[in-house]
């Protein structure tokens, strides 16, 4: 199934150019990303340009079982092909043993590979051979604003991207409620709710099976709902453990599971003192707002966009910043900042020698009196932070102070 939009035109992805260059150069790659972000669709589209290809879909139970019993089978099948093949292994983490066979074929120049995966957990636990020095790693996110054709101007040049698709009239309210998974944004509104609920149930079922959590299904299910509702915050493990009916350590383990299966983004606090950084709590953002809302059991209606507007808009902007840094292949750090006195800044982009603080406000108008945290940050880090931004739902840029600019999202 291709990623289709209105008028049956395919949605371009930022990663497409890099992957195409990789494959045409005869190299191999591993693309990670959560379920349903379009990994399989993108690879299948790119492989249309190659004649000698072979696909292995390990989410198919029979294919997976065959390779679990006999991982060397892929060597025999590829070696039987008449010319050097381009081999696609989808959900490769489901059979970690296959990576040794992949290495053998790459080293022998008998094939090049595109591997995809939605979890690093099984690979890490099994001590799988992650092919160091042999493959390039990529990450695919849900659709970015430029992939939805939403960018009108780039004010923060360090994270600037251009549109690569036309604007198909996606509304802010729709994106806040339904998120930006490729398979979702192209569906009629009436079908999106069922898809997202199915996604939540499939994820729950898959992870329970993969982690042997069947005896803890109630606790894990309650945790998922609570954690989704807490998206964008530093969670109180004790409070969550009481509400989920399990220990605080188990809650921490569950968060690690969400991180390993690429369902949450972790944003660490911005602290120059490394000891304080260790003691401070990170914030967790669910990778897609539609999935977050479905897991939290919020009604998938426009009313949720109004009731939860502040929380959803902050998540929406933070996810875009995180995705852009990845899409640009930059080594920038994304943090948040909070003082013991309660002053805070939602997002701090650390470029190394320069820092960009960003406050996120869901209103169209912002007063300078609402920006105590941003002003404090700019004063404390004046040597490296020369200007701060406020991202709003307004229509035009405004200079709120000498070193603070409000910009429309």
PDB file of C-alpha atoms in Angstrom, residues 12-256:
ATOM      1  CA  UNK A  12       7.176  12.582  -0.500  1.00  0.00           C
ATOM      2  CA  UNK A  13       9.352  11.971   2.573  1.00  0.00           C
ATOM      3  CA  UNK A  14      12.516  13.839   3.579  1.00  0.00           C
ATOM      4  CA  UNK A  15      14.358  10.545   4.057  1.00  0.00           C
ATOM      5  CA  UNK A  16      13.643   9.462   0.494  1.00  0.00           C
ATOM      6  CA  UNK A  17      16.620  11.268  -1.057  1.00  0.00           C
ATOM      7  CA  UNK A  18      19.168   9.858   1.418  1.00  0.00           C
ATOM      8  CA  UNK A  19      17.868   6.288   1.097  1.00  0.00           C
ATOM      9  CA  UNK A  20      17.808   6.491  -2.676  1.00  0.00           C
ATOM     10  CA  UNK A  21      21.416   7.700  -2.731  1.00  0.00           C
ATOM     11  CA  UNK A  22      22.403   4.883  -0.344  1.00  0.00           C
ATOM     12  CA  UNK A  23      20.846   2.178  -2.494  1.00  0.00           C
ATOM     13  CA  UNK A  24      22.150   3.542  -5.776  1.00  0.00           C
ATOM     14  CA  UNK A  25      25.629   3.599  -4.229  1.00  0.00           C
ATOM     15  CA  UNK A  26      25.384  -0.110  -3.455  1.00  0.00           C
ATOM     16  CA  UNK A  27      25.320   0.328   0.320  1.00  0.00           C
ATOM     17  CA  UNK A  28      23.062  -1.089   3.032  1.00  0.00           C
ATOM     18  CA  UNK A  29      20.930   0.604   5.694  1.00  0.00           C
ATOM     19  CA  UNK A  30      18.864   0.047   8.833  1.00  0.00           C
ATOM     20  CA  UNK A  31      15.773   2.236   9.208  1.00  0.00           C
ATOM     21  CA  UNK A  32      14.127   2.417  12.621  1.00  0.00           C
ATOM     22  CA  UNK A  33      10.833   4.031  13.477  1.00  0.00           C
ATOM     23  CA  UNK A  34       7.558   3.322  15.299  1.00  0.00           C
ATOM     24  CA  UNK A  35       4.876   1.172  13.693  1.00  0.00           C
ATOM     25  CA  UNK A  36       2.862   2.700  10.850  1.00  0.00           C
ATOM     26  CA  UNK A  37       5.140   5.677  10.098  1.00  0.00           C
ATOM     27  CA  UNK A  38       5.579   4.474   6.504  1.00  0.00           C
ATOM     28  CA  UNK A  39       8.844   2.487   6.597  1.00  0.00           C
ATOM     29  CA  UNK A  40       7.578  -0.424   4.483  1.00  0.00           C
ATOM     30  CA  UNK A  41       5.828   1.854   1.994  1.00  0.00           C
ATOM     31  CA  UNK A  42       8.916   4.011   1.506  1.00  0.00           C
ATOM     32  CA  UNK A  43      11.280   1.073   0.967  1.00  0.00           C
ATOM     33  CA  UNK A  44       8.916  -0.670  -1.456  1.00  0.00           C
ATOM     34  CA  UNK A  45       8.593   2.533  -3.471  1.00  0.00           C
ATOM     35  CA  UNK A  46      12.375   2.952  -3.694  1.00  0.00           C
ATOM     36  CA  UNK A  47      12.915  -0.687  -4.657  1.00  0.00           C
ATOM     37  CA  UNK A  48      10.755  -0.191  -7.753  1.00  0.00           C
ATOM     38  CA  UNK A  49      13.910   1.306  -9.325  1.00  0.00           C
ATOM     39  CA  UNK A  50      15.820  -1.996  -8.931  1.00  0.00           C
ATOM     40  CA  UNK A  51      15.334  -5.195 -10.921  1.00  0.00           C
ATOM     41  CA  UNK A  52      16.850  -7.863  -8.686  1.00  0.00           C
ATOM     42  CA  UNK A  53      15.064  -7.564  -5.335  1.00  0.00           C
ATOM     43  CA  UNK A  54      13.847  -9.891  -2.600  1.00  0.00           C
ATOM     44  CA  UNK A  55      11.445  -9.078   0.272  1.00  0.00           C
ATOM     45  CA  UNK A  56      11.148 -10.775   3.658  1.00  0.00           C
ATOM     46  CA  UNK A  57       8.286  -9.597   5.887  1.00  0.00           C
ATOM     47  CA  UNK A  58       9.017 -10.938   9.361  1.00  0.00           C
ATOM     48  CA  UNK A  59       5.688  -9.769  10.779  1.00  0.00           C
ATOM     49  CA  UNK A  60       4.280 -12.721   8.812  1.00  0.00           C
ATOM     50  CA  UNK A  61       4.184 -15.525  11.452  1.00  0.00           C
ATOM     51  CA  UNK A  62       5.181 -18.262   8.983  1.00  0.00           C
ATOM     52  CA  UNK A  63       8.138 -16.313   7.564  1.00  0.00           C
ATOM     53  CA  UNK A  64       9.260 -15.415  11.076  1.00  0.00           C
ATOM     54  CA  UNK A  65       8.994 -19.021  12.292  1.00  0.00           C
ATOM     55  CA  UNK A  66      10.955 -20.293   9.276  1.00  0.00           C
ATOM     56  CA  UNK A  67      13.864 -17.948   9.965  1.00  0.00           C
ATOM     57  CA  UNK A  68      13.799 -18.560  13.711  1.00  0.00           C
ATOM     58  CA  UNK A  69      14.386 -22.266  12.988  1.00  0.00           C
ATOM     59  CA  UNK A  70      16.869 -21.693  10.168  1.00  0.00           C
ATOM     60  CA  UNK A  71      18.370 -18.156   9.952  1.00  0.00           C
ATOM     61  CA  UNK A  72      20.963 -19.329   7.401  1.00  0.00           C
ATOM     62  CA  UNK A  73      18.159 -19.931   4.935  1.00  0.00           C
ATOM     63  CA  UNK A  74      18.466 -16.329   3.755  1.00  0.00           C
ATOM     64  CA  UNK A  75      22.082 -17.038   2.721  1.00  0.00           C
ATOM     65  CA  UNK A  76      21.065 -19.994   0.582  1.00  0.00           C
ATOM     66  CA  UNK A  77      18.195 -18.140  -1.066  1.00  0.00           C
ATOM     67  CA  UNK A  78      20.199 -14.996  -1.831  1.00  0.00           C
ATOM     68  CA  UNK A  79      23.174 -16.959  -3.132  1.00  0.00           C
ATOM     69  CA  UNK A  80      20.797 -18.766  -5.499  1.00  0.00           C
ATOM     70  CA  UNK A  81      19.825 -15.458  -7.143  1.00  0.00           C
ATOM     71  CA  UNK A  82      21.465 -14.771 -10.490  1.00  0.00           C
ATOM     72  CA  UNK A  83      22.871 -11.324  -9.699  1.00  0.00           C
ATOM     73  CA  UNK A  84      23.682  -9.226  -6.643  1.00  0.00           C
ATOM     74  CA  UNK A  85      20.343  -8.603  -4.965  1.00  0.00           C
ATOM     75  CA  UNK A  86      18.810  -5.742  -3.027  1.00  0.00           C
ATOM     76  CA  UNK A  87      17.168  -7.476  -0.065  1.00  0.00           C
ATOM     77  CA  UNK A  88      14.464  -5.906   2.100  1.00  0.00           C
ATOM     78  CA  UNK A  89      13.925  -7.388   5.584  1.00  0.00           C
ATOM     79  CA  UNK A  90      10.925  -5.782   7.299  1.00  0.00           C
ATOM     80  CA  UNK A  91      10.653  -5.815  11.128  1.00  0.00           C
ATOM     81  CA  UNK A  92      14.142  -7.350  11.335  1.00  0.00           C
ATOM     82  CA  UNK A  93      14.206  -7.177  15.138  1.00  0.00           C
ATOM     83  CA  UNK A  94      11.723 -10.068  15.268  1.00  0.00           C
ATOM     84  CA  UNK A  95      14.525 -12.518  14.324  1.00  0.00           C
ATOM     85  CA  UNK A  96      17.812 -11.061  15.707  1.00  0.00           C
ATOM     86  CA  UNK A  97      19.722 -14.189  14.616  1.00  0.00           C
ATOM     87  CA  UNK A  98      19.315 -13.146  10.995  1.00  0.00           C
ATOM     88  CA  UNK A  99      21.835 -10.295  11.395  1.00  0.00           C
ATOM     89  CA  UNK A 100      24.846 -12.650  11.292  1.00  0.00           C
ATOM     90  CA  UNK A 101      23.622 -14.017   7.977  1.00  0.00           C
ATOM     91  CA  UNK A 102      23.117 -10.481   6.692  1.00  0.00           C
ATOM     92  CA  UNK A 103      26.691  -9.594   7.648  1.00  0.00           C
ATOM     93  CA  UNK A 104      28.013 -12.645   5.776  1.00  0.00           C
ATOM     94  CA  UNK A 105      26.164 -11.612   2.602  1.00  0.00           C
ATOM     95  CA  UNK A 106      27.233  -7.954   2.852  1.00  0.00           C
ATOM     96  CA  UNK A 107      30.880  -8.844   3.503  1.00  0.00           C
ATOM     97  CA  UNK A 108      30.855 -11.236   0.564  1.00  0.00           C
ATOM     98  CA  UNK A 109      29.353  -8.476  -1.646  1.00  0.00           C
ATOM     99  CA  UNK A 110      26.563 -10.904  -2.526  1.00  0.00           C
ATOM    100  CA  UNK A 111      23.736  -8.523  -1.578  1.00  0.00           C
ATOM    101  CA  UNK A 112      22.886  -5.139  -0.186  1.00  0.00           C
ATOM    102  CA  UNK A 113      20.203  -4.812   2.447  1.00  0.00           C
ATOM    103  CA  UNK A 114      17.519  -2.477   3.681  1.00  0.00           C
ATOM    104  CA  UNK A 115      16.433  -3.536   7.169  1.00  0.00           C
ATOM    105  CA  UNK A 116      13.579  -1.914   9.063  1.00  0.00           C
ATOM    106  CA  UNK A 117      12.565  -2.216  12.699  1.00  0.00           C
ATOM    107  CA  UNK A 118      10.147  -0.772  15.246  1.00  0.00           C
ATOM    108  CA  UNK A 119      11.975  -1.901  18.394  1.00  0.00           C
ATOM    109  CA  UNK A 120      15.555  -1.886  19.589  1.00  0.00           C
ATOM    110  CA  UNK A 121      14.619  -3.897  22.704  1.00  0.00           C
ATOM    111  CA  UNK A 122      14.849  -7.433  21.346  1.00  0.00           C
ATOM    112  CA  UNK A 123      18.042  -6.616  19.449  1.00  0.00           C
ATOM    113  CA  UNK A 124      19.713  -5.272  22.577  1.00  0.00           C
ATOM    114  CA  UNK A 125      18.530  -8.105  24.809  1.00  0.00           C
ATOM    115  CA  UNK A 126      19.637 -10.815  22.399  1.00  0.00           C
ATOM    116  CA  UNK A 127      23.052  -9.234  21.840  1.00  0.00           C
ATOM    117  CA  UNK A 128      22.279  -9.127  18.111  1.00  0.00           C
ATOM    118  CA  UNK A 129      24.996  -8.226  15.635  1.00  0.00           C
ATOM    119  CA  UNK A 130      24.024  -4.681  14.602  1.00  0.00           C
ATOM    120  CA  UNK A 131      26.507  -4.679  11.724  1.00  0.00           C
ATOM    121  CA  UNK A 132      28.857  -1.889  12.871  1.00  0.00           C
ATOM    122  CA  UNK A 133      30.661  -0.232   9.977  1.00  0.00           C
ATOM    123  CA  UNK A 134      28.549  -2.114   7.426  1.00  0.00           C
ATOM    124  CA  UNK A 135      25.215  -0.311   7.430  1.00  0.00           C
ATOM    125  CA  UNK A 136      24.048   3.266   7.815  1.00  0.00           C
ATOM    126  CA  UNK A 137      21.256   3.956  10.297  1.00  0.00           C
ATOM    127  CA  UNK A 138      18.187   6.079   9.626  1.00  0.00           C
ATOM    128  CA  UNK A 139      15.056   7.022  11.545  1.00  0.00           C
ATOM    129  CA  UNK A 140      11.584   7.619  10.094  1.00  0.00           C
ATOM    130  CA  UNK A 141       9.045   9.704  12.006  1.00  0.00           C
ATOM    131  CA  UNK A 142       5.378  10.445  11.414  1.00  0.00           C
ATOM    132  CA  UNK A 143       4.857  13.201   8.843  1.00  0.00           C
ATOM    133  CA  UNK A 144       6.636  16.492   9.493  1.00  0.00           C
ATOM    134  CA  UNK A 145       5.016  19.841   8.708  1.00  0.00           C
ATOM    135  CA  UNK A 146       6.972  20.170   5.463  1.00  0.00           C
ATOM    136  CA  UNK A 147       5.782  16.715   4.395  1.00  0.00           C
ATOM    137  CA  UNK A 148       2.238  17.993   4.973  1.00  0.00           C
ATOM    138  CA  UNK A 149       2.955  21.207   3.026  1.00  0.00           C
ATOM    139  CA  UNK A 150       2.363  23.440   6.056  1.00  0.00           C
ATOM    140  CA  UNK A 151       5.546  25.561   6.147  1.00  0.00           C
ATOM    141  CA  UNK A 152       5.073  29.221   5.212  1.00  0.00           C
ATOM    142  CA  UNK A 153       8.285  30.763   6.524  1.00  0.00           C
ATOM    143  CA  UNK A 154      11.464  29.682   8.307  1.00  0.00           C
ATOM    144  CA  UNK A 155      12.365  32.105  11.092  1.00  0.00           C
ATOM    145  CA  UNK A 156      14.622  29.782  13.119  1.00  0.00           C
ATOM    146  CA  UNK A 157      17.175  29.084  10.393  1.00  0.00           C
ATOM    147  CA  UNK A 158      19.024  26.378  12.332  1.00  0.00           C
ATOM    148  CA  UNK A 159      16.019  24.025  12.032  1.00  0.00           C
ATOM    149  CA  UNK A 160      14.673  25.299   8.714  1.00  0.00           C
ATOM    150  CA  UNK A 161      13.068  22.874   6.249  1.00  0.00           C
ATOM    151  CA  UNK A 162      11.212  23.459   2.990  1.00  0.00           C
ATOM    152  CA  UNK A 163       7.903  21.946   1.945  1.00  0.00           C
ATOM    153  CA  UNK A 164       8.286  18.815  -0.188  1.00  0.00           C
ATOM    154  CA  UNK A 165       4.537  18.314  -0.705  1.00  0.00           C
ATOM    155  CA  UNK A 166       1.663  20.657  -1.458  1.00  0.00           C
ATOM    156  CA  UNK A 167      -0.573  21.866   1.351  1.00  0.00           C
ATOM    157  CA  UNK A 168      -3.624  19.601   1.371  1.00  0.00           C
ATOM    158  CA  UNK A 169      -5.538  21.726   3.838  1.00  0.00           C
ATOM    159  CA  UNK A 170      -4.741  19.795   7.000  1.00  0.00           C
ATOM    160  CA  UNK A 171      -6.189  21.802   9.885  1.00  0.00           C
ATOM    161  CA  UNK A 172      -4.427  22.379  13.194  1.00  0.00           C
ATOM    162  CA  UNK A 173      -7.394  20.860  15.046  1.00  0.00           C
ATOM    163  CA  UNK A 174      -7.221  17.671  12.970  1.00  0.00           C
ATOM    164  CA  UNK A 175      -3.491  17.287  13.599  1.00  0.00           C
ATOM    165  CA  UNK A 176      -3.914  17.882  17.341  1.00  0.00           C
ATOM    166  CA  UNK A 177      -6.598  15.193  17.567  1.00  0.00           C
ATOM    167  CA  UNK A 178      -5.545  12.617  14.964  1.00  0.00           C
ATOM    168  CA  UNK A 179      -1.784  13.157  14.730  1.00  0.00           C
ATOM    169  CA  UNK A 180       0.228  12.719  11.535  1.00  0.00           C
ATOM    170  CA  UNK A 181       0.707   9.020  10.824  1.00  0.00           C
ATOM    171  CA  UNK A 182       0.715   8.667   7.004  1.00  0.00           C
ATOM    172  CA  UNK A 183      -2.083   6.117   7.015  1.00  0.00           C
ATOM    173  CA  UNK A 184      -4.237   8.407   9.173  1.00  0.00           C
ATOM    174  CA  UNK A 185      -3.982  11.823   7.497  1.00  0.00           C
ATOM    175  CA  UNK A 186      -5.193  10.435   4.167  1.00  0.00           C
ATOM    176  CA  UNK A 187      -8.238   8.674   5.632  1.00  0.00           C
ATOM    177  CA  UNK A 188     -11.719  10.226   5.802  1.00  0.00           C
ATOM    178  CA  UNK A 189     -12.363  11.639   9.277  1.00  0.00           C
ATOM    179  CA  UNK A 190     -14.960   8.982  10.061  1.00  0.00           C
ATOM    180  CA  UNK A 191     -12.425   6.172   9.656  1.00  0.00           C
ATOM    181  CA  UNK A 192      -9.525   7.677  11.606  1.00  0.00           C
ATOM    182  CA  UNK A 193     -10.874   6.841  15.073  1.00  0.00           C
ATOM    183  CA  UNK A 194     -11.142   3.098  14.373  1.00  0.00           C
ATOM    184  CA  UNK A 195      -7.624   3.010  12.897  1.00  0.00           C
ATOM    185  CA  UNK A 196      -6.095   4.718  15.923  1.00  0.00           C
ATOM    186  CA  UNK A 197      -7.963   2.518  18.395  1.00  0.00           C
ATOM    187  CA  UNK A 198      -6.787  -0.545  16.469  1.00  0.00           C
ATOM    188  CA  UNK A 199      -3.216   0.749  16.584  1.00  0.00           C
ATOM    189  CA  UNK A 200      -3.427   1.076  20.371  1.00  0.00           C
ATOM    190  CA  UNK A 201      -4.844  -2.454  20.759  1.00  0.00           C
ATOM    191  CA  UNK A 202      -2.300  -4.028  18.386  1.00  0.00           C
ATOM    192  CA  UNK A 203       0.588  -2.317  20.179  1.00  0.00           C
ATOM    193  CA  UNK A 204      -0.726  -3.512  23.543  1.00  0.00           C
ATOM    194  CA  UNK A 205      -1.171  -7.073  22.290  1.00  0.00           C
ATOM    195  CA  UNK A 206       2.234  -7.210  20.538  1.00  0.00           C
ATOM    196  CA  UNK A 207       4.194  -5.899  23.513  1.00  0.00           C
ATOM    197  CA  UNK A 208       2.374  -8.112  26.024  1.00  0.00           C
ATOM    198  CA  UNK A 209       3.280 -11.113  23.889  1.00  0.00           C
ATOM    199  CA  UNK A 210       6.866  -9.974  23.246  1.00  0.00           C
ATOM    200  CA  UNK A 211       7.565  -9.195  26.889  1.00  0.00           C
ATOM    201  CA  UNK A 212       5.600 -12.072  28.463  1.00  0.00           C
ATOM    202  CA  UNK A 213       3.459  -9.559  30.336  1.00  0.00           C
ATOM    203  CA  UNK A 214       0.257 -11.611  30.191  1.00  0.00           C
ATOM    204  CA  UNK A 215       0.047 -11.811  33.983  1.00  0.00           C
ATOM    205  CA  UNK A 216       0.423  -8.020  34.196  1.00  0.00           C
ATOM    206  CA  UNK A 217      -1.939  -7.061  31.388  1.00  0.00           C
ATOM    207  CA  UNK A 218      -4.179  -5.021  33.698  1.00  0.00           C
ATOM    208  CA  UNK A 219      -1.306  -3.008  35.183  1.00  0.00           C
ATOM    209  CA  UNK A 220       0.374  -2.423  31.823  1.00  0.00           C
ATOM    210  CA  UNK A 221      -2.889  -1.429  30.153  1.00  0.00           C
ATOM    211  CA  UNK A 222      -3.675   1.064  32.947  1.00  0.00           C
ATOM    212  CA  UNK A 223      -0.119   2.368  32.797  1.00  0.00           C
ATOM    213  CA  UNK A 224      -0.395   3.004  29.034  1.00  0.00           C
ATOM    214  CA  UNK A 225      -3.561   5.039  29.509  1.00  0.00           C
ATOM    215  CA  UNK A 226      -2.081   7.054  32.383  1.00  0.00           C
ATOM    216  CA  UNK A 227       1.299   7.601  30.684  1.00  0.00           C
ATOM    217  CA  UNK A 228      -0.385   8.823  27.491  1.00  0.00           C
ATOM    218  CA  UNK A 229      -2.368  11.345  29.522  1.00  0.00           C
ATOM    219  CA  UNK A 230       0.878  12.521  31.158  1.00  0.00           C
ATOM    220  CA  UNK A 231       2.643  13.041  27.794  1.00  0.00           C
ATOM    221  CA  UNK A 232       4.822  16.143  27.916  1.00  0.00           C
ATOM    222  CA  UNK A 233       5.403  16.013  31.669  1.00  0.00           C
ATOM    223  CA  UNK A 234       7.954  14.630  34.098  1.00  0.00           C
ATOM    224  CA  UNK A 235       5.910  11.737  35.525  1.00  0.00           C
ATOM    225  CA  UNK A 236       5.477  11.075  39.221  1.00  0.00           C
ATOM    226  CA  UNK A 237       6.407   7.382  39.394  1.00  0.00           C
ATOM    227  CA  UNK A 238       4.915   6.892  42.860  1.00  0.00           C
ATOM    228  CA  UNK A 239       1.582   8.430  41.848  1.00  0.00           C
ATOM    229  CA  UNK A 240       1.469   6.352  38.654  1.00  0.00           C
ATOM    230  CA  UNK A 241       2.359   3.166  40.537  1.00  0.00           C
ATOM    231  CA  UNK A 242      -0.519   3.731  42.978  1.00  0.00           C
ATOM    232  CA  UNK A 243      -2.987   4.355  40.148  1.00  0.00           C
ATOM    233  CA  UNK A 244      -1.751   1.440  38.004  1.00  0.00           C
ATOM    234  CA  UNK A 245      -1.532  -0.967  40.941  1.00  0.00           C
ATOM    235  CA  UNK A 246       2.134  -1.862  40.552  1.00  0.00           C
ATOM    236  CA  UNK A 247       5.536  -0.796  41.917  1.00  0.00           C
ATOM    237  CA  UNK A 248       7.362   2.428  41.057  1.00  0.00           C
ATOM    238  CA  UNK A 249      10.240   0.366  39.638  1.00  0.00           C
ATOM    239  CA  UNK A 250       7.823  -1.470  37.347  1.00  0.00           C
ATOM    240  CA  UNK A 251       6.534   1.918  36.122  1.00  0.00           C
ATOM    241  CA  UNK A 252      10.126   2.904  35.276  1.00  0.00           C
ATOM    242  CA  UNK A 253      10.564  -0.411  33.457  1.00  0.00           C
ATOM    243  CA  UNK A 254       7.370   0.223  31.479  1.00  0.00           C
ATOM    244  CA  UNK A 255       8.654   3.657  30.429  1.00  0.00           C
ATOM    245  CA  UNK A 256      11.876   1.993  29.283  1.00  0.00           C
TER     246      UNK A 256
END
